Structure formats: C-alpha cells, structure tokens
Amino acid sequence: QVQLVESGGGLVQAGGSLRLSCAASGRTFSNYAMGWFRQAPGKEREFVAAISCHGGNTYYADSVKGRFAISRDNAKNTVYLQMNSLKPEDTAVYYCAARDGVLRVGLEEFDYWGQGTQVTVSS
C-alpha cells in the first residue's frame, strides 16, 4: 500500500502560480511512477502530468504544457507540480496518483490515489 497526501492548493488570481506537493509513505517511493490528475465540477477526472520512477521522463497534457512542471525528490518521498500562468479553467481538485512500474498516463493505470487538493483560479 502507498499513502498519498496532497498539499499546496488554494485560491490564486489568473496569471499567478502555485506549487502542489504530494507526500508518499508506505512503500519504496522510487519504485513508483507518479502522476497528477484533476477534476473540475461536472467534468471527468483528467490527466495533467506524470513522471517516471527516477524523474528521467515526464509527460504533460497539452492544456498545461509549457505552464506546469512536474518533479520529484525521491529522498523526500515527494512529487511536486509547479503551476505557472494559471487560468480560470485550471480550477479543479488536483489528485496525486502512484503507479507501480513504468510510466503511463491513463487514469486507469494508477493504483493509489490521494484525497485531492482544491485549486481555484479567479479571473
């Protein structure tokens, strides 16, 4: 089992920045590819970004490419999502997820999920 706890969400004006963190516990963190997903009200959960076990590979949704950056610190068992140039359409609950093995981006590919952190971007 892997436990994931997100933090860093909040209210920010359009154009601003936030950094989300996800602290993992329970298993060897470096065995897991990590991802960030989000779910806006009335919409399905969608992929945002993912990173391989040792950080060498990353993938981004087209909607956030060039604005968001995913990174990880395996010594701290933590994955981050730096979000810049935020837009009102980025408003959602952001979820951290872990996958045992190689990097994938499909929601159904991830085994463990955090409870989510709310990000609200005002116009």
Backbone as numpy.savetxt, mean C-alpha at the origin, in Angstrom:
# Nx Ny Nz CAx CAy CAz Cx Cy Cz
0.96 -17.19 9.87 0.13 -16.00 9.87 0.99 -14.76 9.87
0.51 -13.74 9.19 1.17 -12.44 9.17 0.14 -11.41 9.61
0.51 -10.57 10.54 -0.36 -9.48 10.97 0.17 -8.18 10.38
-0.76 -7.39 9.85 -0.39 -6.14 9.19 -1.18 -4.99 9.82
-0.47 -3.91 10.12 -1.12 -2.74 10.71 -0.69 -1.49 9.93
-1.65 -0.85 9.31 -1.38 0.37 8.55 -1.48 1.61 9.44
-0.75 2.64 9.05 -0.83 3.93 9.72 -0.44 5.01 8.72
-0.73 6.25 9.10 -0.29 7.38 8.30 -1.37 8.04 7.47
-2.57 7.49 7.49 -3.64 8.13 6.74 -4.07 9.43 7.39
-4.93 10.15 6.68 -5.43 11.41 7.22 -6.08 12.25 6.15
-6.30 13.51 6.51 -6.92 14.48 5.61 -5.84 15.40 5.07
-5.82 15.58 3.75 -4.81 16.42 3.12 -5.45 17.16 1.96
-4.94 18.33 1.66 -5.45 19.09 0.53 -4.88 18.55 -0.78
-5.60 18.77 -1.85 -5.12 18.36 -3.16 -3.75 18.98 -3.42
-2.87 18.16 -3.98 -1.50 18.58 -4.21 -0.55 18.25 -3.08
-1.10 17.84 -1.96 -0.28 17.52 -0.80 0.27 16.12 -0.85
0.93 15.74 0.27 1.59 14.44 0.35 1.24 13.75 1.66
1.30 12.44 1.63 1.18 11.60 2.81 2.09 10.40 2.63
2.55 9.85 3.74 3.29 8.60 3.69 2.59 7.58 4.56
2.17 6.51 3.95 1.55 5.41 4.68 2.63 4.40 5.08
2.43 3.81 6.23 3.31 2.74 6.70 2.48 1.50 7.01
3.11 0.36 6.86 2.46 -0.90 7.20 3.48 -1.76 7.94
3.21 -1.99 9.20 4.10 -2.79 10.04 3.62 -4.24 10.04
4.54 -5.15 9.79 4.21 -6.57 9.73 4.81 -7.32 10.90
4.13 -8.36 11.32 4.65 -9.23 12.38 4.15 -10.64 12.14
4.86 -11.59 12.72 4.39 -12.96 12.70 5.24 -13.93 11.91
5.80 -13.50 10.82 6.62 -14.40 10.00 7.79 -13.61 9.45
8.67 -14.26 8.73 9.83 -13.60 8.15 9.36 -12.65 7.05
9.49 -11.37 7.34 8.94 -10.34 6.46 9.53 -10.42 5.05
10.80 -10.72 4.97 11.46 -10.73 3.66 11.03 -11.89 2.77
10.22 -12.78 3.26 9.66 -13.86 2.44 8.43 -13.42 1.67
7.95 -12.21 1.95 6.66 -11.79 1.44 6.78 -10.62 0.47
6.16 -10.77 -0.69 5.90 -9.61 -1.53 4.78 -8.81 -0.87
4.84 -7.50 -1.03 3.88 -6.62 -0.35 3.16 -5.74 -1.36
1.93 -5.42 -1.02 1.16 -4.57 -1.91 0.32 -3.57 -1.16
-0.05 -2.53 -1.86 -1.03 -1.57 -1.38 -2.23 -1.58 -2.33
-3.39 -1.59 -1.75 -4.65 -1.53 -2.48 -5.49 -0.42 -1.88
-6.53 -0.01 -2.57 -7.42 1.00 -2.02 -8.86 0.73 -2.44
-9.76 1.23 -1.62 -11.18 1.07 -1.91 -11.90 2.36 -1.59
-12.46 2.95 -2.62 -13.25 4.17 -2.46 -14.70 3.79 -2.21
-15.47 4.69 -1.60 -16.88 4.38 -1.32 -17.63 3.99 -2.59
-18.33 2.87 -2.52 -19.13 2.42 -3.64 -18.35 1.79 -4.77
-17.05 1.61 -4.58 -16.22 1.02 -5.63 -15.54 -0.24 -5.12
-15.04 -1.02 -6.06 -14.32 -2.23 -5.69 -12.90 -1.89 -5.26
-12.33 -2.77 -4.48 -10.94 -2.61 -4.07 -10.05 -2.75 -5.30
-9.05 -1.87 -5.40 -8.19 -1.86 -6.57 -6.72 -1.82 -6.20
-5.92 -2.35 -7.09 -4.47 -2.38 -6.91 -3.89 -0.97 -7.02
-2.91 -0.68 -6.15 -2.21 0.60 -6.20 -0.73 0.38 -6.53
-0.06 -0.43 -5.73 1.38 -0.64 -5.92 1.79 -1.93 -5.24
2.90 -2.50 -5.70 3.42 -3.72 -5.09 4.93 -3.73 -5.20
5.55 -4.48 -4.30 7.01 -4.55 -4.24 7.42 -5.97 -3.94
8.51 -6.40 -4.56 8.98 -7.76 -4.36 9.63 -7.92 -2.98
9.98 -9.16 -2.67 10.43 -9.51 -1.31 11.61 -8.67 -0.84
12.55 -8.42 -1.74 13.74 -7.67 -1.35 13.78 -6.28 -1.97
12.67 -5.86 -2.55 12.54 -4.49 -3.03 13.08 -4.22 -4.41
13.53 -5.26 -5.10 14.16 -5.04 -6.40 13.18 -4.74 -7.52
11.94 -5.13 -7.34 10.93 -4.91 -8.38 9.71 -4.24 -7.79
9.15 -3.30 -8.53 7.94 -2.62 -8.10 6.99 -2.49 -9.30
5.70 -2.44 -8.97 4.67 -2.21 -9.99 3.69 -1.18 -9.46
3.13 -0.41 -10.37 2.18 0.63 -10.00 0.98 0.61 -10.93
-0.15 0.98 -10.37 -1.31 1.25 -11.20 -1.04 2.50 -12.03
-1.58 2.53 -13.23 -1.35 3.69 -14.10 -1.81 4.99 -13.45
-2.85 4.90 -12.65 -3.43 6.10 -12.05 -2.51 6.76 -11.02
-1.52 6.03 -10.51 -0.64 6.59 -9.49 0.81 6.66 -9.93
1.11 6.13 -11.10 2.48 6.09 -11.58 3.04 7.50 -11.68
4.24 7.68 -11.14 4.87 9.00 -11.15 4.51 9.86 -9.96
3.49 9.47 -9.19 3.08 10.24 -8.00 3.32 9.46 -6.71
3.15 8.15 -6.76 3.30 7.31 -5.58 4.58 6.49 -5.69
5.15 6.16 -4.54 6.33 5.31 -4.51 6.21 4.31 -3.37
6.38 3.05 -3.69 6.36 2.00 -2.67 7.80 1.62 -2.32
8.04 1.37 -1.06 9.37 0.94 -0.62 9.20 0.06 0.61
10.29 -0.58 0.99 10.22 -1.45 2.17 11.55 -1.42 2.90
11.47 -1.67 4.20 12.65 -1.79 5.05 12.51 -3.13 5.76
13.20 -4.14 5.26 13.05 -5.47 5.83 13.62 -5.56 7.24
14.55 -4.70 7.58 15.08 -4.70 8.94 14.03 -4.20 9.94
13.08 -3.39 9.46 12.03 -2.85 10.32 10.68 -3.52 10.08
10.66 -4.52 9.21 9.41 -5.23 8.90 8.30 -4.26 8.49
8.65 -3.31 7.66 7.71 -2.26 7.31 7.76 -1.97 5.81
6.57 -1.73 5.25 6.46 -1.28 3.87 5.80 0.10 3.88
6.21 0.93 2.95 5.75 2.31 2.91 5.08 2.61 1.57
4.22 3.61 1.59 3.67 4.16 0.35 3.76 5.67 0.46
4.69 6.25 -0.27 4.80 7.70 -0.34 3.87 8.20 -1.42
2.96 9.08 -1.04 1.95 9.59 -1.97 2.13 11.09 -2.13
2.46 11.50 -3.33 2.66 12.91 -3.63 1.63 13.39 -4.65
1.49 14.69 -4.76 0.55 15.28 -5.73 -0.82 14.63 -5.63
-1.30 14.53 -4.42 -2.57 13.83 -4.20 -3.73 14.56 -4.84
-4.69 13.76 -5.29 -5.88 14.26 -5.96 -7.12 13.81 -5.19
-8.23 14.52 -5.33 -9.45 14.08 -4.65 -9.84 12.64 -5.00
-9.54 12.21 -6.20 -9.88 10.84 -6.59 -8.99 9.79 -5.94
-7.98 10.21 -5.21 -7.18 9.27 -4.42 -7.83 8.96 -3.08
-8.92 9.64 -2.76 -9.62 9.40 -1.51 -10.13 7.97 -1.45
-9.75 7.26 -0.40 -10.11 5.85 -0.26 -9.57 5.33 1.07
-10.00 4.13 1.41 -9.32 3.38 2.47 -8.19 2.60 1.81
-6.99 2.75 2.35 -5.82 2.10 1.79 -5.46 0.88 2.64
-5.26 -0.23 1.95 -4.97 -1.50 2.61 -3.59 -2.00 2.22
-2.91 -2.52 3.20 -1.64 -3.20 3.00 -1.93 -4.70 2.89
-1.18 -5.39 2.04 -1.39 -6.82 1.86 -0.05 -7.52 1.66
-0.02 -8.79 2.06 1.20 -9.59 1.95 0.93 -10.86 1.18
1.93 -11.26 0.42 1.83 -12.47 -0.37 3.11 -13.29 -0.19
2.95 -14.55 0.17 4.09 -15.43 0.37 4.63 -15.86 -0.99
5.76 -15.27 -1.41 6.35 -15.68 -2.67 6.59 -14.54 -3.62
6.58 -14.86 -4.89 6.95 -13.89 -5.92 5.89 -12.79 -6.04
6.32 -11.71 -6.66 5.48 -10.54 -6.78 4.33 -10.80 -7.75
3.14 -10.44 -7.31 1.94 -10.45 -8.14 1.19 -9.16 -7.85
0.22 -8.84 -8.69 -0.52 -7.60 -8.49 -2.02 -7.81 -8.35
-2.48 -9.02 -8.53 -3.91 -9.28 -8.41 -4.36 -9.32 -6.97
-5.51 -8.75 -6.72 -6.04 -8.71 -5.37 -6.15 -10.12 -4.78
-6.58 -11.05 -5.61 -6.81 -12.42 -5.15 -5.51 -13.17 -4.88
-4.38 -12.60 -5.28 -3.08 -13.25 -5.09 -2.51 -13.03 -3.69
-3.09 -12.12 -2.93 -2.53 -11.77 -1.62 -3.25 -12.52 -0.51
-2.46 -12.96 0.45 -2.96 -13.86 1.49 -3.37 -13.15 2.77
-2.71 -12.07 3.09 -2.93 -11.40 4.38 -3.21 -9.92 4.12
-4.12 -9.38 4.94 -4.57 -8.01 4.77 -4.60 -7.28 6.10
-4.29 -5.98 6.04 -4.48 -5.13 7.20 -5.90 -4.62 7.27
-6.16 -3.80 8.28 -7.51 -3.28 8.50 -7.78 -2.02 7.68
-6.75 -1.40 7.17 -6.93 -0.22 6.33 -6.74 1.08 7.08
-6.39 2.11 6.32 -6.25 3.45 6.86 -6.89 4.43 5.87
-7.66 5.37 6.41 -8.42 6.28 5.56 -7.53 7.42 5.06
-7.60 7.67 3.77 -6.96 8.83 3.16 -8.04 9.67 2.50
-8.11 10.93 2.89 -9.10 11.84 2.33 -8.37 13.04 1.75
-8.63 13.31 0.47 -8.00 14.43 -0.21 -9.08 15.45 -0.56
-8.95 16.63 0.00 -9.94 17.67 -0.24 -9.52 18.54 -1.43
-10.53 19.03 -2.13 -10.24 19.85 -3.32 -10.13 21.32 -2.97
